[in-house]
Short mmCIF file of C-alpha atoms in Angstrom, two decimals:
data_model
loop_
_atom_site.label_atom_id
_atom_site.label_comp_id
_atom_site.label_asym_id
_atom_site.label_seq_id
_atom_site.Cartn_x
_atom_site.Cartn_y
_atom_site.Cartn_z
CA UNK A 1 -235.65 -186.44 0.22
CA UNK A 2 -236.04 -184.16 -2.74
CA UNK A 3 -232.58 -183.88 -4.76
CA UNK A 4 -231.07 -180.20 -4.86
CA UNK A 5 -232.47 -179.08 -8.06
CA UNK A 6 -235.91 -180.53 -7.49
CA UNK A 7 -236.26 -178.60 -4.52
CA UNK A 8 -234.65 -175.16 -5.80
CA UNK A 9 -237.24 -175.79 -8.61
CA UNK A 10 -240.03 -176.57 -5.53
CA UNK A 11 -239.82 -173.43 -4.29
CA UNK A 12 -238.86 -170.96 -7.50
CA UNK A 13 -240.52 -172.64 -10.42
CA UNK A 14 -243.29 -173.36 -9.03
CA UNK A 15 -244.30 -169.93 -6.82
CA UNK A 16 -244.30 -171.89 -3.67
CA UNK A 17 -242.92 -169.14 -0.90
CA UNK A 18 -239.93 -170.71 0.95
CA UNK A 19 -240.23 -171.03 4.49
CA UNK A 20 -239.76 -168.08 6.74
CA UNK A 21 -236.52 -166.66 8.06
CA UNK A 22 -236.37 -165.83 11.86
CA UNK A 23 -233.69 -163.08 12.23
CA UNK A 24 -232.05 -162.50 15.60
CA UNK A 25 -233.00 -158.77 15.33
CA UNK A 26 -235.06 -156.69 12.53
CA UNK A 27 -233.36 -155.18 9.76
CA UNK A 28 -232.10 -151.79 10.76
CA UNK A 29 -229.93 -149.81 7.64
CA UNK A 30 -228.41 -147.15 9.44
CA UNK A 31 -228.75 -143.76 7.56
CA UNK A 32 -226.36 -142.33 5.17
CA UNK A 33 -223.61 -139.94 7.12
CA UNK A 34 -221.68 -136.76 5.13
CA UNK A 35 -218.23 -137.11 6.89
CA UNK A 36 -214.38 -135.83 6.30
CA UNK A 37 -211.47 -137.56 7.41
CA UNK A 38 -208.65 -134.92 7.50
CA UNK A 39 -205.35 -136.80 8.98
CA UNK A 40 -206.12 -140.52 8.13
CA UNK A 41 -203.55 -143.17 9.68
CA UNK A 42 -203.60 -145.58 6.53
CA UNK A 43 -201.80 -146.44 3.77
CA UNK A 44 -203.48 -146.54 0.84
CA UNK A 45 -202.12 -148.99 -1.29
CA UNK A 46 -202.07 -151.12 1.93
CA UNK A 47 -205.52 -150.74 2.83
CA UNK A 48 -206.93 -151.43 -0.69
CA UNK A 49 -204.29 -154.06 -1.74
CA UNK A 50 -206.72 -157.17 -0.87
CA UNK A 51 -209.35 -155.78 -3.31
CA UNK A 52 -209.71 -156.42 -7.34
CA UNK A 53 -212.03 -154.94 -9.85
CA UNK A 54 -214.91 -153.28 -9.11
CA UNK A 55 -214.87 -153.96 -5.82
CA UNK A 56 -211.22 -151.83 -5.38
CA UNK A 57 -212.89 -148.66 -7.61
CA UNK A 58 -215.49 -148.66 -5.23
CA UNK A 59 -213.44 -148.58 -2.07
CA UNK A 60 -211.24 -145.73 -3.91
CA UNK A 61 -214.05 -143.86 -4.90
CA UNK A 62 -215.05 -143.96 -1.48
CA UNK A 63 -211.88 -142.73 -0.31
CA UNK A 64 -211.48 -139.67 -2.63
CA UNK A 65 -214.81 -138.76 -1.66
CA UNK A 66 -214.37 -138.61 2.03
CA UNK A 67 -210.43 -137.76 2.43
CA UNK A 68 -209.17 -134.75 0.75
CA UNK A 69 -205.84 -135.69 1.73
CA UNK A 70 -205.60 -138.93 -0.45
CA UNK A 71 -208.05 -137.46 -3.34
CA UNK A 72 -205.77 -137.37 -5.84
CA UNK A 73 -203.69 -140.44 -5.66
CA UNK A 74 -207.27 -142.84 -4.75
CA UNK A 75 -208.46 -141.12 -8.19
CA UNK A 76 -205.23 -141.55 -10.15
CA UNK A 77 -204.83 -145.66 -8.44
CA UNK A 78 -209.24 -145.92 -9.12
CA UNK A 79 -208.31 -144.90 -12.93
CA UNK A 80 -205.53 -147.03 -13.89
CA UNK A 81 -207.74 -149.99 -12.72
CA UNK A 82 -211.07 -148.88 -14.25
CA UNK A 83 -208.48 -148.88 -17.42
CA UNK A 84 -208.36 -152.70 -17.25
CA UNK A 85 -212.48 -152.95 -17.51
CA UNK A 86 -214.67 -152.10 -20.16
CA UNK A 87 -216.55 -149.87 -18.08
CA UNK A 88 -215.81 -146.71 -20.58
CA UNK A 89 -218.64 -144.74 -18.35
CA UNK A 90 -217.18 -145.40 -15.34
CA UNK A 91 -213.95 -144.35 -17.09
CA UNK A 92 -215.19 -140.78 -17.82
CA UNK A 93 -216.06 -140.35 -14.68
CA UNK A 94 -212.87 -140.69 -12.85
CA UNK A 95 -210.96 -138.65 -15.14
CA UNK A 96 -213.79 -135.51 -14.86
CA UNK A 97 -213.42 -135.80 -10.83
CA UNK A 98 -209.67 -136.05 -11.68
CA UNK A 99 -209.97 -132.64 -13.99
CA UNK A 100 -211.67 -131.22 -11.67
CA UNK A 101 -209.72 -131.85 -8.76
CA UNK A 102 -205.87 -131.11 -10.46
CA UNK A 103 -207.30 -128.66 -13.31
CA UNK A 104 -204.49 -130.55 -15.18
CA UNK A 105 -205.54 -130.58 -18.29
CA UNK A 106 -204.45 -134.09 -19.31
CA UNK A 107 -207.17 -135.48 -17.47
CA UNK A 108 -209.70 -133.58 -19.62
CA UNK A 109 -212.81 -136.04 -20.82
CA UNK A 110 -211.97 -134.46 -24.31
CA UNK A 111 -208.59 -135.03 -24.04
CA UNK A 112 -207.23 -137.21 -27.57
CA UNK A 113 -205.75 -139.88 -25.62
CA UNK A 114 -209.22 -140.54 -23.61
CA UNK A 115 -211.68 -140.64 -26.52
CA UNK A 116 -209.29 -142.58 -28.12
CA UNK A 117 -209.45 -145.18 -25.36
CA UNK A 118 -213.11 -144.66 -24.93
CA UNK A 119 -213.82 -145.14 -28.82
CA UNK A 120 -211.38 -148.53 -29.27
CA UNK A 121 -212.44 -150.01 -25.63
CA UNK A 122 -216.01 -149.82 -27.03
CA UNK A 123 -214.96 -151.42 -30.50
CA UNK A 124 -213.20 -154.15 -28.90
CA UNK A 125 -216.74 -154.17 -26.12
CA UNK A 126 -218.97 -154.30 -29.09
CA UNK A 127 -217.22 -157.07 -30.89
CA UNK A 128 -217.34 -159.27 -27.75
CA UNK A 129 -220.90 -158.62 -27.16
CA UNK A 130 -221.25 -159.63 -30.74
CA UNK A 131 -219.32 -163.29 -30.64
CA UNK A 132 -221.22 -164.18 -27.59
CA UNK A 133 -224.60 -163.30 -28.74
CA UNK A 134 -224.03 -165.97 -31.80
CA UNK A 135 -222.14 -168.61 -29.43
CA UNK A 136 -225.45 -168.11 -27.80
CA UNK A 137 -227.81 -168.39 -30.49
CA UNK A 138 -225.73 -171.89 -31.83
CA UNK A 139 -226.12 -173.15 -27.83
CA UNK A 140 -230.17 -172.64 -28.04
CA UNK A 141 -230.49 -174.11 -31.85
CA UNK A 142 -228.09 -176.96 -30.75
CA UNK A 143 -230.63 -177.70 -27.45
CA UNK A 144 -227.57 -178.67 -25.33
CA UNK A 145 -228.94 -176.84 -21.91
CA UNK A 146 -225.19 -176.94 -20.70
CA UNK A 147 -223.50 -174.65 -23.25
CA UNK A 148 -227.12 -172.44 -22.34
CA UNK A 149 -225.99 -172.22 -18.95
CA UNK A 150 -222.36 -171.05 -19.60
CA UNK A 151 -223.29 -169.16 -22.62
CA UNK A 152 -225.81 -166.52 -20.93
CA UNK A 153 -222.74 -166.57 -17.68
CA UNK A 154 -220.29 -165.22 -20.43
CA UNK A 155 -223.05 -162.43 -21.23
CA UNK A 156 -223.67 -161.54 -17.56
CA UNK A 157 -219.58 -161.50 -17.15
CA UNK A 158 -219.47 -159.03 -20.00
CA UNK A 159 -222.12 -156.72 -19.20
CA UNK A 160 -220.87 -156.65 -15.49
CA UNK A 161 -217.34 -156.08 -16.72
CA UNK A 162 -218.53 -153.17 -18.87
CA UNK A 163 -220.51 -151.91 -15.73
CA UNK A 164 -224.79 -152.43 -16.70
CA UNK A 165 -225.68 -153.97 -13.66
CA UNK A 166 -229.25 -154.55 -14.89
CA UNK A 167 -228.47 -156.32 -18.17
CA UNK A 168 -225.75 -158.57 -16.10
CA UNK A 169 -228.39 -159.76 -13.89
CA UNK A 170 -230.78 -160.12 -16.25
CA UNK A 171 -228.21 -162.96 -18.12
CA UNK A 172 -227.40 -164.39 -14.27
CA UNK A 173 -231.10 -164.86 -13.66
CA UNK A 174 -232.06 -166.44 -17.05
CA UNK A 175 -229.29 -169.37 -16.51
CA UNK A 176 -231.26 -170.52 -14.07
CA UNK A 177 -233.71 -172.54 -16.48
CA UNK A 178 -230.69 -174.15 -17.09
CA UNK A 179 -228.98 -175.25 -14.47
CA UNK A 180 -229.02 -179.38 -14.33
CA UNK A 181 -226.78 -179.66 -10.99
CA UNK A 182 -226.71 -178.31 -7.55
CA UNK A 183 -223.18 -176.97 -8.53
CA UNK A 184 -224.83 -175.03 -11.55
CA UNK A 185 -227.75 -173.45 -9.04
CA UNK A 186 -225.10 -172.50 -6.72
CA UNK A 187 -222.40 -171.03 -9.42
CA UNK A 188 -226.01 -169.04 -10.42
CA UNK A 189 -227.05 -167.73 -7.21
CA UNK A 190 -223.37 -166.92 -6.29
CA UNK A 191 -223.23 -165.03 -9.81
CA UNK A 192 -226.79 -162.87 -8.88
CA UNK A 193 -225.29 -162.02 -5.60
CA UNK A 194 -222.50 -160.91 -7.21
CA UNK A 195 -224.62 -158.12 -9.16
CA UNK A 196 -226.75 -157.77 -6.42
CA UNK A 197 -223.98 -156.24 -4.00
CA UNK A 198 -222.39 -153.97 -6.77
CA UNK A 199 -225.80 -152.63 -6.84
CA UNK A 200 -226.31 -152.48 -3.26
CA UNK A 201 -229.41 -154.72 -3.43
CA UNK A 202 -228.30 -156.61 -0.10
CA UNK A 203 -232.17 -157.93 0.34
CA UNK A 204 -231.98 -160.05 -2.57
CA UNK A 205 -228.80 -160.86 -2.03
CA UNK A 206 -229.38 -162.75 0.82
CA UNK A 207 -232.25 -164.04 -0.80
CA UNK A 208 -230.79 -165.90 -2.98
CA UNK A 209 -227.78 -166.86 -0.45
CA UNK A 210 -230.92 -168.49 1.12
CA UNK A 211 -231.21 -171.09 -1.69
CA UNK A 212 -227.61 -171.33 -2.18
CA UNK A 213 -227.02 -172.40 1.01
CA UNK A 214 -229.74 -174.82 1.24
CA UNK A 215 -228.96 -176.48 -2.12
CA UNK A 216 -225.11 -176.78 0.12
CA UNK A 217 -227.17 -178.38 2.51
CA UNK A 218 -228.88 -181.38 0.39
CA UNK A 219 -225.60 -182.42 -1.89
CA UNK A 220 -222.55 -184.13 0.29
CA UNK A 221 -220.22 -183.06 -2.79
CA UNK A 222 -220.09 -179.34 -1.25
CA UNK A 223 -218.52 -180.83 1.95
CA UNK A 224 -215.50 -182.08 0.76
CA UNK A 225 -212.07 -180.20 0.89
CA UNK A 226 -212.31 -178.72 -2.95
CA UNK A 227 -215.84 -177.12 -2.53
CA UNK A 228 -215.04 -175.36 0.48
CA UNK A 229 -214.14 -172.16 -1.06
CA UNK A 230 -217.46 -172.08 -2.45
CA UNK A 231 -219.36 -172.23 0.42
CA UNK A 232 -217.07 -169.64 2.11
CA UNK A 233 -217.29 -167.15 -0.44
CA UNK A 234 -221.35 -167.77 0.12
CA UNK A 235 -220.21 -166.75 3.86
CA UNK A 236 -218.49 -164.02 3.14
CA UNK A 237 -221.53 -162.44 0.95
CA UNK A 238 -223.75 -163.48 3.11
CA UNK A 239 -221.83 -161.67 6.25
CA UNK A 240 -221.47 -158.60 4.47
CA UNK A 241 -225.09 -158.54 3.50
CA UNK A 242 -226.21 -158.83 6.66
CA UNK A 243 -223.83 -156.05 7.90
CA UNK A 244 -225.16 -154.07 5.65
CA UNK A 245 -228.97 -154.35 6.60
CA UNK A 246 -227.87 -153.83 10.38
CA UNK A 247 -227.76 -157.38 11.48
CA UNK A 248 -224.93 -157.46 13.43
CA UNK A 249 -225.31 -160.94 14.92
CA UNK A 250 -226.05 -162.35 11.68
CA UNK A 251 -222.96 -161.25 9.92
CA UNK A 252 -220.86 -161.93 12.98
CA UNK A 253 -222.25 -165.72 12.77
CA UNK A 254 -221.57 -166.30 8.88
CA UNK A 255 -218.11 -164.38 8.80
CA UNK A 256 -217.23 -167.03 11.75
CA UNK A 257 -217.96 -169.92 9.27
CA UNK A 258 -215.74 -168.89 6.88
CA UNK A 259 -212.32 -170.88 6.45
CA UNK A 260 -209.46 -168.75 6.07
CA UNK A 261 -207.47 -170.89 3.87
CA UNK A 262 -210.42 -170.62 1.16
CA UNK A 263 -210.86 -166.90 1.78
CA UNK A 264 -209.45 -165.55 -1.43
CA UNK A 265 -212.16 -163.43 -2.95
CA UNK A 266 -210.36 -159.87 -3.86
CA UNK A 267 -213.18 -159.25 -5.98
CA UNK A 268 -215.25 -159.21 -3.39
CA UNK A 269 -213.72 -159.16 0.27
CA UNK A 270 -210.23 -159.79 1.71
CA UNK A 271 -209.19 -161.87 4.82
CA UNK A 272 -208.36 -158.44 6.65
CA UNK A 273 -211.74 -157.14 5.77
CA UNK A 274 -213.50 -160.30 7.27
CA UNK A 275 -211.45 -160.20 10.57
CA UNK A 276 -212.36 -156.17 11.06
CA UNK A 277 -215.79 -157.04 10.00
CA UNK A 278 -216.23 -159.94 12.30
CA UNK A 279 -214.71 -158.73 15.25
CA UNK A 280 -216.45 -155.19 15.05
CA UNK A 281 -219.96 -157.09 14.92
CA UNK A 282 -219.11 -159.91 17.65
CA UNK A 283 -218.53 -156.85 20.02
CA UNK A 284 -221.31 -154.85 19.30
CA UNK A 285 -223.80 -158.45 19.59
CA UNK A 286 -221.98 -160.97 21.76
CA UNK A 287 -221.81 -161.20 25.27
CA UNK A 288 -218.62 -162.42 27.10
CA UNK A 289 -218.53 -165.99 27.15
CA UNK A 290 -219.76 -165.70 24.05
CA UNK A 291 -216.50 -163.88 22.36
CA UNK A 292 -214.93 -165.77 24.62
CA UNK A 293 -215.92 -169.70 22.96
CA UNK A 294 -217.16 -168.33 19.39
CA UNK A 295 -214.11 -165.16 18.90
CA UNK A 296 -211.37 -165.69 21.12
CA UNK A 297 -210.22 -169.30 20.82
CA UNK A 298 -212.29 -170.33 17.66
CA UNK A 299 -209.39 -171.71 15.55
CA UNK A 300 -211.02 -171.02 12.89
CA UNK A 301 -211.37 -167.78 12.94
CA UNK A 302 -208.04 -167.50 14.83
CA UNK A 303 -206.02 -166.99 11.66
CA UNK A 304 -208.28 -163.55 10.75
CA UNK A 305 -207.33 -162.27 14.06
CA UNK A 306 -203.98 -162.19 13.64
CA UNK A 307 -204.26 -159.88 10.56
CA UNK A 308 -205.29 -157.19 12.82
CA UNK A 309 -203.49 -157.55 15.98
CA UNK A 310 -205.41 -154.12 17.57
CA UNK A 311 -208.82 -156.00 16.89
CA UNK A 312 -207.79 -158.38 18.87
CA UNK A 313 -206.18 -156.95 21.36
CA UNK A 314 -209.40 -154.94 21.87
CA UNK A 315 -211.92 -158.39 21.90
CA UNK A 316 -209.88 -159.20 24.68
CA UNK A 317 -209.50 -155.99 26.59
CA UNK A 318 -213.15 -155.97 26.34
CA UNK A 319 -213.47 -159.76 27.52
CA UNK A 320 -211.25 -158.86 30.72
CA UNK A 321 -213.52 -156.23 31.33
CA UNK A 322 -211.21 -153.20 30.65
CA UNK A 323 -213.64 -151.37 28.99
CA UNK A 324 -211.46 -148.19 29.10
CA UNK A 325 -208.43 -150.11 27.09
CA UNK A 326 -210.97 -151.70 24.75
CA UNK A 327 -212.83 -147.81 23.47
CA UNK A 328 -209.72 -146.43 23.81
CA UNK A 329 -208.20 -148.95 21.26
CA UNK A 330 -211.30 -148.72 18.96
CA UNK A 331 -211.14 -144.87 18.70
CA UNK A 332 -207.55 -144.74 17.61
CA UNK A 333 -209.12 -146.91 14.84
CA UNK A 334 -211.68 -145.33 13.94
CA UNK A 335 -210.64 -142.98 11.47
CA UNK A 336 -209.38 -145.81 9.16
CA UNK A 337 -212.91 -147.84 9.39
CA UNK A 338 -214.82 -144.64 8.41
CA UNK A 339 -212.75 -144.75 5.11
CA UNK A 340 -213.99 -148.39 4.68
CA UNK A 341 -216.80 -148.05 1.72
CA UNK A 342 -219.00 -150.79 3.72
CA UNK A 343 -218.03 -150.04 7.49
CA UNK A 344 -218.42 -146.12 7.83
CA UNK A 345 -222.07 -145.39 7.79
CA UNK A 346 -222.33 -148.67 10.16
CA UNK A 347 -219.51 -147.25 12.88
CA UNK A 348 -221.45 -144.81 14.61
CA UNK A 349 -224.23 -147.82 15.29
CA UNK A 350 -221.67 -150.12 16.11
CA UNK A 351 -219.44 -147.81 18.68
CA UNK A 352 -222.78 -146.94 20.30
CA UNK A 353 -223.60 -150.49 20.83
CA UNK A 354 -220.18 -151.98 21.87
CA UNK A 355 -220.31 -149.08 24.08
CA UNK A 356 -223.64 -149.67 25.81
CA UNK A 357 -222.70 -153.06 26.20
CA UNK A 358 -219.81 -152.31 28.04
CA UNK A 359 -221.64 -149.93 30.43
CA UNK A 360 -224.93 -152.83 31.14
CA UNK A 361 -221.70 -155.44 31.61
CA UNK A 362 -219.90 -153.08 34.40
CA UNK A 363 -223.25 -152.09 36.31
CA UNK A 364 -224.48 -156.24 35.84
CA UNK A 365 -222.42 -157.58 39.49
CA UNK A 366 -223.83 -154.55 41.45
CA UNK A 367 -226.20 -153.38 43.73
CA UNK A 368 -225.50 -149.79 43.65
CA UNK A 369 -222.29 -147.98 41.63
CA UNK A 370 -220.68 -144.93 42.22
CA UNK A 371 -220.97 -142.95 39.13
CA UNK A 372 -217.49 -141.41 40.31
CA UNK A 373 -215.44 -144.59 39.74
CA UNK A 374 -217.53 -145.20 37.04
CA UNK A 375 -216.62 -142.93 34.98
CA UNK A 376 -212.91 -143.11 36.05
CA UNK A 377 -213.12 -146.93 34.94
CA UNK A 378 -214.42 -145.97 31.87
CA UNK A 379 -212.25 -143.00 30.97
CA UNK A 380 -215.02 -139.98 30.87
CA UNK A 381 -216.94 -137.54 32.43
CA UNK A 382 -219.89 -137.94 35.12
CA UNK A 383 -222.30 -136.08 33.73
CA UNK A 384 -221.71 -137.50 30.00
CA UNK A 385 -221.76 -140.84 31.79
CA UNK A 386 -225.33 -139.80 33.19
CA UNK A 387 -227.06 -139.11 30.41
CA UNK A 388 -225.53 -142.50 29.21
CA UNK A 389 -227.42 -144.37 31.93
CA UNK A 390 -230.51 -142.48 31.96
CA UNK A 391 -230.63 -143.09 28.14
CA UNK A 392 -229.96 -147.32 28.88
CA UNK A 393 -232.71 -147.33 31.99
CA UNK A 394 -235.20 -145.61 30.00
CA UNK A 395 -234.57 -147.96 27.00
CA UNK A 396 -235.37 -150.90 29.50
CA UNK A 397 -231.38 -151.93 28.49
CA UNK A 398 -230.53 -151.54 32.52
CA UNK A 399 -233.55 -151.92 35.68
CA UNK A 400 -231.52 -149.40 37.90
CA UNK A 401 -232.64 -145.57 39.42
CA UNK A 402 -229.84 -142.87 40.00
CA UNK A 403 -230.02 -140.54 42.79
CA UNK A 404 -228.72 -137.82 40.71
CA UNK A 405 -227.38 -135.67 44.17
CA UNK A 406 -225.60 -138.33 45.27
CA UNK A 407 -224.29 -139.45 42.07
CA UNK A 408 -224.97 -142.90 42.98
CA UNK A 409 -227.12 -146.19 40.83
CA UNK A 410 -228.93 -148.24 42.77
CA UNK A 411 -230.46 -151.88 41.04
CA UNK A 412 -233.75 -152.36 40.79
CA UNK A 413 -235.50 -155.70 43.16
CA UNK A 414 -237.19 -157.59 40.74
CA UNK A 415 -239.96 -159.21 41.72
CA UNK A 416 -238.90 -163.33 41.15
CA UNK A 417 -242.28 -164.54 41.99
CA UNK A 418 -244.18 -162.62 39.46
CA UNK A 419 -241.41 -163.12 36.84
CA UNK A 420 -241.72 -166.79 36.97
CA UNK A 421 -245.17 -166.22 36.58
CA UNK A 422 -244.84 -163.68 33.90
CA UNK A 423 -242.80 -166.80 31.90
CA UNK A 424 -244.85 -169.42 32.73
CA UNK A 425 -247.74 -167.51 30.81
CA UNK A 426 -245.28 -166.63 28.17
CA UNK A 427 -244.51 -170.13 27.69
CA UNK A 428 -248.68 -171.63 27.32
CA UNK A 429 -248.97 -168.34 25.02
CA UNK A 430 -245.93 -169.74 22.75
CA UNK A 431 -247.39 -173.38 23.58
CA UNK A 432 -250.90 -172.74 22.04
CA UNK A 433 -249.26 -171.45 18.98
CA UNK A 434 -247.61 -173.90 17.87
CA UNK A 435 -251.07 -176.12 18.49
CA UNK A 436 -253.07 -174.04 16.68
CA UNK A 437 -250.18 -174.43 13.86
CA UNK A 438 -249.63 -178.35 13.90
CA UNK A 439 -253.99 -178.32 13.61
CA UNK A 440 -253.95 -176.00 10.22
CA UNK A 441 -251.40 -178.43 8.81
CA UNK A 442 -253.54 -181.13 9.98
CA UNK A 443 -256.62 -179.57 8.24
CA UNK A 444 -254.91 -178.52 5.34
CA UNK A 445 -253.22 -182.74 4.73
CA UNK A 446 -256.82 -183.58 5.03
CA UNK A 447 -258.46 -181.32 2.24
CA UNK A 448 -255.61 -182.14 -0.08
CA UNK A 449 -254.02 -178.65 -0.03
CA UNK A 450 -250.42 -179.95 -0.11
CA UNK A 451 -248.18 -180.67 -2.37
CA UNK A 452 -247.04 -184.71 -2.01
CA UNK A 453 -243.61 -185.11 -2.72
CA UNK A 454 -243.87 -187.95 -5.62
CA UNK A 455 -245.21 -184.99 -8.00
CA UNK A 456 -242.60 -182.63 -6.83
CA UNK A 457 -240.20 -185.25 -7.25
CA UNK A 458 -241.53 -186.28 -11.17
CA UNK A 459 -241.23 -181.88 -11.72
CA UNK A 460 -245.22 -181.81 -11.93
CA UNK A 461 -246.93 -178.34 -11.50
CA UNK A 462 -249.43 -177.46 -9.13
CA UNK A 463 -252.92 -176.92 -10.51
CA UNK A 464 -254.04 -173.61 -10.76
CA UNK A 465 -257.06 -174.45 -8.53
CA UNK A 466 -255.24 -175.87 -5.73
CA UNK A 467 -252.27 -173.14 -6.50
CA UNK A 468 -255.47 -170.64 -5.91
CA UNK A 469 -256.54 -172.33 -2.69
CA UNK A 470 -252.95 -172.22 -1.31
CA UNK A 471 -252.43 -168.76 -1.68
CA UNK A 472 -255.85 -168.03 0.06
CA UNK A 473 -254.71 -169.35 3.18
#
């Protein structure tokens, strides 16, 4: 087996594509939705207490963008923490919203007290910038690949602290040619996806969680008790990535591998965050038994539930199959997720499918339904719940026809015979594939178009020739 670092280097160094990733579902970013919350049901220094840094601007920002209501006091709380960064630019920006928004005048940008802060936080930036550039320079004439490593972190930590995103990953990414242990190609890749998700670049993000995790995979060290917080913080990006992109499934299945006791990552998420983000995606992706075994009496993911008591109460109205209860309960919270800066362009997507999924469940034990009871069951209207149906049947989500006079579904009779058939074909199709597959590898072992694993282990390139005949095929 190729040690961690030989095969990071395998497959970055050397331009060797990694092997593909088969999602459960395609990649589906919702689009961006202009919202207000008027009367919102959350505290405010509750509901951003878990975060740190960047990561609690960014929710505040949110906030005061989308609630009049809490404007003022998520600007003033936004600008007494942007006051412990370096991030002068972000800095201005708070206190013009914060001008414009009061008209006080002691939030002017020209105000003495501000460019005085501006002026001495950029002295004091400047001077920084300037001792690590020549700790930097003494690391690369002194060869010691070590003090490299931390010495271009300390430069991506300072331009991320004074907010340039592109310079910060720029350091991150150069560390790389430095990194002589799996723990320094993880602490790497965890620092990229760092920058990555400030700059909402949630593709490469999970790119490089990709390599993180498999480096996880190949050392034993990263299982024991001490290292878990590492690969639960990988999780937790992970998850959140993959909420992001629309993969609902996905970031249900790594948030449900995270250990709460090693969940401490205000910079980034906080255990609440994880248990609404969880439970919100299991919903909207799992089927009963599958909340059931994987949500419901996980004990690992147990202790996230009981951080949010009406989550839970909801996974399990929704497991009993009292689908009313369960929307009911979600809409009284959904005016505090649509202030969440990752959640709210996802909740429309994700009520829609927790919702469909409770209508396919109800119809899935009957013949016929009475659209009456139905929609009594279900707490709305028949004709709404209609053009619900109609919508699921011509989606393929539900075989089923509705006499529309008599307000009444009937199931469709599916034909088992020329189902079985219908897999059995399926199956040689799928069958042949992976033939035709195992006999390219075959061919390509015989002309020599591999790489053997003694010269990957030794760190010898490919040839360009052979690189050249690779990439052809």
């Amino acid at each position: 087996h190729l040690s961690p670092i030989t095969a990071y280097w395998y497959s970055v160094k050397m331009d060797v594509e990694e092997p593909m990733q088969v999602d459960d579902q395609e990649a589906s970013i919702p689009p961006r939705v202009e919202f207000t919350v008027e009367n919102p049901t959350v505290d405010l220094e509750t509901y951003v207490g878990g975060s740190e840094g960047f990561s609690r601007i960014r929710r505040l920002m949110f906030i005061a963008k989308h609630c009049p209501s809490m404007q003022v006091e998520a600007l003033k709380m936004a600008l007494s923490t942007v006051e412990q960064t370096l991030n002068t630019k972000l800095y201005s920006e708070i206190r013009h919203d914060l001008h414009q928004v009061t008209g006080d005048p002691a939030y002017a940008p020209d105000q003495e007290e501000a460019v005085s802060f501006i002026l001495a936080t950029n002295k004091k930036a400047d001077i920084i910038l300037e001792r690590l550039d020549s700790d930097l320079k003494n690391y690369r004439s002194n060869s010691i690949k070590e003090s490299i490593r931390r010495g271009f972190d300390a430069l991506g930590d300072h331009y991320l602290d004074r907010g340039d995103y592109g310079q910060a990953l720029k350091m991150f990414t150069r560390a790389r040619d430095h990194c002589t242990s799996a723990k320094h190609v993880v602490s790497m890749c965890m620092n990229v996806m760092k920058v990555a998700i400030q700059m909402s670049n949630w593709q490469q993000s999970l790119n490089y969680f990709g390599r993180a995790d498999t480096t996880l995979e190949m050392d034993e060290s990263f299982k024991t008790q001490p290292n878990l917080s590492v690969a639960s913080r990988l999780k937790c990006a992970a998850g959140l990535c993959e909420l992001m992109v629309g993969r609902y499934k996905n970031a249900a299945r790594q948030f449900l591998q995270t250990s709460f006791e090693h969940t401490k990552f205000p910079d980034l998420l906080s255990p609440y965050s994880v248990a609404v983000y969880c439970s919100l995606c299991a919903l909207a992706s799992y089927d009963r038994q599958e909340l059931h075994s994987k949500v419901l009496v996980s004990s690992s993911f147990k202790p996230f539930l009981e951080l949010e008591p009406q989550m839970r109460d909801a996974i399990l109205q929704f497991h009993h199959s009292r689908y009313a209860s369960c929307l009911k309960v979600l809409e009284e919270m959904r005016e505090g997720f649509m202030l969440d800066v990752y959640l709210a362009n996802h909740i429309p997507v994700l009520y829609k499918q927790i919702r469909n999924k409770a209508l396919i469940q109800y119809f899935s034990p009957y013949l016929s339904v009475d659209l009456h009871k139905m929609s009594a069951a279900l707490n709305t209207s028949v004709s709404s719940l209609e053009n619900e149906l109609t919508e699921l049947i011509l989606d393929g989500q539900i075989s089923a026809r509705i006499d529309s006079h008599a307000k009444i579904m009937y199931a469709r009779q599916v034909d088992q015979r020329s189902a079985i058939f219908q897999k059995a074909l399926e199956v040689g199709e799928a069958y042949q594939l992976r033939t035709k597959a195992l006999l390219m590898r075959s061919l390509m072992q015989k002309k020599g178009m591999t790489v053997s694993l003694s010269s990957a282990k030794k760190g010898d390139d490919v040839s360009s020739s052979d690189r050249r005949q690779w990439q052809r095929y």
